[in-house]
Short mmCIF file of C-alpha atoms in Angstrom, two decimals:
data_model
loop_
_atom_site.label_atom_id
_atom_site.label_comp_id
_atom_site.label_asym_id
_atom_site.label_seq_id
_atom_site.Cartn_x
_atom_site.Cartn_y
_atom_site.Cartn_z
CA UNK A 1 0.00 0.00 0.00
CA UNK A 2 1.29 3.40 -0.93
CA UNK A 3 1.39 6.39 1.48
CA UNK A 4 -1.09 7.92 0.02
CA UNK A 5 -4.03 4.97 0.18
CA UNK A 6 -2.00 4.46 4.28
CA UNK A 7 -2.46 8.01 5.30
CA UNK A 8 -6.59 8.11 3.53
CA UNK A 9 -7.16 4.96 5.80
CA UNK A 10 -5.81 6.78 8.76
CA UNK A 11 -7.91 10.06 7.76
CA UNK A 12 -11.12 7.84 7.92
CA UNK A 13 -10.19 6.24 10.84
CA UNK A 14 -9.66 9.77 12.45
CA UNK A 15 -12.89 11.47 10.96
CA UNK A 16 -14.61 8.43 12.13
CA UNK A 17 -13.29 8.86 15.78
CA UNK A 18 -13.61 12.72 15.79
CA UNK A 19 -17.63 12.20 15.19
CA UNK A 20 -17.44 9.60 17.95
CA UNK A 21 -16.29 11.75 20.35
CA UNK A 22 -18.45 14.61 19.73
CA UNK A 23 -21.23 12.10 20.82
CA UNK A 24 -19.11 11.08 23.78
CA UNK A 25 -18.78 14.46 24.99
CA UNK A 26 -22.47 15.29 25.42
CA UNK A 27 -22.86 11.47 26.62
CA UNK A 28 -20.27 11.78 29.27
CA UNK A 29 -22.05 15.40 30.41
CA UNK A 30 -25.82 13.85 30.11
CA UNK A 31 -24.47 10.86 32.18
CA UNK A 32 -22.84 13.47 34.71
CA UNK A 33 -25.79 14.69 35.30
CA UNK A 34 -27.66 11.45 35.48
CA UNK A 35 -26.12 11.81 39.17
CA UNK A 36 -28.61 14.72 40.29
CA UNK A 37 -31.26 12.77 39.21
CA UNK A 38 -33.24 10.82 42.30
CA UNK A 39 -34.11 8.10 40.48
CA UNK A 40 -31.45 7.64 38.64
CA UNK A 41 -28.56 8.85 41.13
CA UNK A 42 -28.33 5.15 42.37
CA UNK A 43 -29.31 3.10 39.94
CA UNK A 44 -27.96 -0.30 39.53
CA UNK A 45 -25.12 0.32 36.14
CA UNK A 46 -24.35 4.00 36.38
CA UNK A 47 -20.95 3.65 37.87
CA UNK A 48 -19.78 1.02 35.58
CA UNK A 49 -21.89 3.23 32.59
CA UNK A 50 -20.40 6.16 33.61
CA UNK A 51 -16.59 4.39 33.48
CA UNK A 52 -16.94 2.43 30.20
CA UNK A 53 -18.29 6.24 28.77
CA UNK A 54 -14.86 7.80 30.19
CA UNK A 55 -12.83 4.20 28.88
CA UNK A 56 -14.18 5.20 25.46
CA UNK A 57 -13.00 8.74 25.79
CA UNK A 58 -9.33 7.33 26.60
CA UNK A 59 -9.70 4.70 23.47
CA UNK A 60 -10.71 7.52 21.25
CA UNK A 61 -7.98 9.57 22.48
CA UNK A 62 -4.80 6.78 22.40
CA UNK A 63 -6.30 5.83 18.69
CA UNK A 64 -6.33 9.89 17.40
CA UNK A 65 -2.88 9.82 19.57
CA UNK A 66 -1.11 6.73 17.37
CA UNK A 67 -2.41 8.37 14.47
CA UNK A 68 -0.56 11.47 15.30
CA UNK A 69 2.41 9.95 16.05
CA UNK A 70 2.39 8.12 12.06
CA UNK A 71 1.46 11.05 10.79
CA UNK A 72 4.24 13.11 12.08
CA UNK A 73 6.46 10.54 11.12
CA UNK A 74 7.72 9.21 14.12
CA UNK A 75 9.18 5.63 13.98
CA UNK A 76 7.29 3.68 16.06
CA UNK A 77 8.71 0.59 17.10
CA UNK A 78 5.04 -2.26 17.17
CA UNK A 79 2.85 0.68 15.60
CA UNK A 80 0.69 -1.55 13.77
CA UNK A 81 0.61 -3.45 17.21
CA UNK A 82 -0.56 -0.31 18.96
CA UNK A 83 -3.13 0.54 16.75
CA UNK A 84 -5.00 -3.05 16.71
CA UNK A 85 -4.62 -3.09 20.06
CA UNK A 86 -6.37 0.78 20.55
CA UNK A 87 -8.82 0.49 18.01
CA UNK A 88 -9.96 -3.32 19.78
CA UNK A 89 -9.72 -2.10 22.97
CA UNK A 90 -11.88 0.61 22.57
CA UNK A 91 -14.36 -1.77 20.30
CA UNK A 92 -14.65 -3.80 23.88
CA UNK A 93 -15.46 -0.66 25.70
CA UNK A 94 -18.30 0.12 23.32
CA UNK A 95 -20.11 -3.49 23.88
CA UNK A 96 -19.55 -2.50 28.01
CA UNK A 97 -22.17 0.86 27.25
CA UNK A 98 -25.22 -0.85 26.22
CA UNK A 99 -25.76 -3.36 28.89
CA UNK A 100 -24.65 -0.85 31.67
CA UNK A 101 -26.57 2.14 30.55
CA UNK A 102 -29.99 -0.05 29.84
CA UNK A 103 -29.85 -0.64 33.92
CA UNK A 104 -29.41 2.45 34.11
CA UNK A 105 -32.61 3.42 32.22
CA UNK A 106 -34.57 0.81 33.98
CA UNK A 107 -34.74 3.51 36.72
CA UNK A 108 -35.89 6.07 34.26
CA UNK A 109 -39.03 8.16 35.36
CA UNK A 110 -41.54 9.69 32.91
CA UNK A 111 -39.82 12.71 33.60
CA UNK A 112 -36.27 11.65 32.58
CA UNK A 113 -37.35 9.83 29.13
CA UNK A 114 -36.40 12.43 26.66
CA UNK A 115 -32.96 12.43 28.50
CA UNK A 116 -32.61 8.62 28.48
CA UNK A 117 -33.55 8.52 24.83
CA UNK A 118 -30.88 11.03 23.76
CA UNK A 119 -28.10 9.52 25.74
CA UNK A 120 -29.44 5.80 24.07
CA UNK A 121 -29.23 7.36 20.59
CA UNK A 122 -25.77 8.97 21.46
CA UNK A 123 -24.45 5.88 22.25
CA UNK A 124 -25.80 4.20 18.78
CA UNK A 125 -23.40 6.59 17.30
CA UNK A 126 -20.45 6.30 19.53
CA UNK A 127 -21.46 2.60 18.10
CA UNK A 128 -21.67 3.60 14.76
CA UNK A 129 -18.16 5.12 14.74
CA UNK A 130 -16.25 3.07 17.05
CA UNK A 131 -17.37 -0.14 14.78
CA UNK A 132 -16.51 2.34 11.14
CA UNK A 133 -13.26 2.61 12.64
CA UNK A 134 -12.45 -0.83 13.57
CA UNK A 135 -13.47 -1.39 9.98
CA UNK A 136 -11.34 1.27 7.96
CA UNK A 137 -8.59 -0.48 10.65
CA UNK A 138 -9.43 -3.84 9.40
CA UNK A 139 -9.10 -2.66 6.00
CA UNK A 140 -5.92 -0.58 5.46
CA UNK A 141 -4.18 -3.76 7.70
CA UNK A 142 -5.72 -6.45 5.99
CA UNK A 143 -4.78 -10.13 6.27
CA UNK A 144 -2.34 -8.82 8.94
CA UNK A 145 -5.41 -7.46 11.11
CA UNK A 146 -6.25 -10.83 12.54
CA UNK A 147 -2.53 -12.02 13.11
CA UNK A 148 -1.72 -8.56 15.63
CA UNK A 149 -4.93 -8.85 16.83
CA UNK A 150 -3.82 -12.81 18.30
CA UNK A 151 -0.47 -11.24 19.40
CA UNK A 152 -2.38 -8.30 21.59
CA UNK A 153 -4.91 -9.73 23.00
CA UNK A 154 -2.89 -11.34 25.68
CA UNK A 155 -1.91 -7.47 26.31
CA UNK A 156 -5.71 -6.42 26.32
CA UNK A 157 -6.28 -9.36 29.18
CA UNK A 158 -4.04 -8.13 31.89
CA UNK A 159 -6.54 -6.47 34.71
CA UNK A 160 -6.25 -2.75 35.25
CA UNK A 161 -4.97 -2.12 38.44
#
């Protein structure tokens, strides 16, 4: 693959990401305020919702932050290898927000609807663009895609701490 059809990939993958996290944003400040809500303040999944939203704000950030590095040209020793890695990571965070924030809206009042429909829309496109990503990924790597993504994901299994 030539630079030029390389550095279109990693545009996608970018534009993709920067949409993402324009949804994320109003996510992370709708679930913020989730908090001053009575019946939602302790609802069973809004701590764990409320950490997979800010998990997907770090994924979208190391992904845009490998793609920097590339395109500034830095030589980056497993770069392939950190961008499988991001790009999966972060696709893992995005299956965490559905389950977590639909206990959340189990708790949901009459009153709170509108908000819980707009934060369950939001997420379809954090989604959306985490999963185009992962694809434009999948594409500009190929056949090598699945062979990082066997070396990393003994990485991706090590518990936070």
């Amino acid at each position: 693959m030539d630079i030029g059809q390389w550095n279109g990939y990693l545009d996608a993958i970018d534009a993709s990401l920067e949409k993402g996290m324009a949804a994320k944003e109003v996510v992370c400040s709708i679930t913020t305020g989730f908090r001053i809500i009575p019946s939602l303040r302790n609802a069973p999944g809004l701590n764990p919702y409320h950490a997979t939203v800010a998990d997907i704000g770090y994924g979208f950030d190391a992904v845009r932050g490998t793609i920097r590095r590339f395109r500034n040209g830095e030589t980056i020793s497993l770069g392939k290898e950190m961008l499988v890695l991001d790009l999966d990571t972060l696709r893992i965070s995005e299956k965490q927000l559905s389950p977590n924030f639909e206990l959340v809206a189990k708790k949901a009042t009459p009153e709170n609807y509108e908000l819980i429909e707009q934060s369950r829309f939001l997420n379809q496109q954090i989604a959306h663009h985490t999963n185009e990503a992962n694809r434009f990924g999948k594409a500009l790597l190929g056949k090598e895609w699945n062979v990082i993504l066997k070396r990393v994901q003994n990485v991706q299994a090590i518990p936070r701490l």
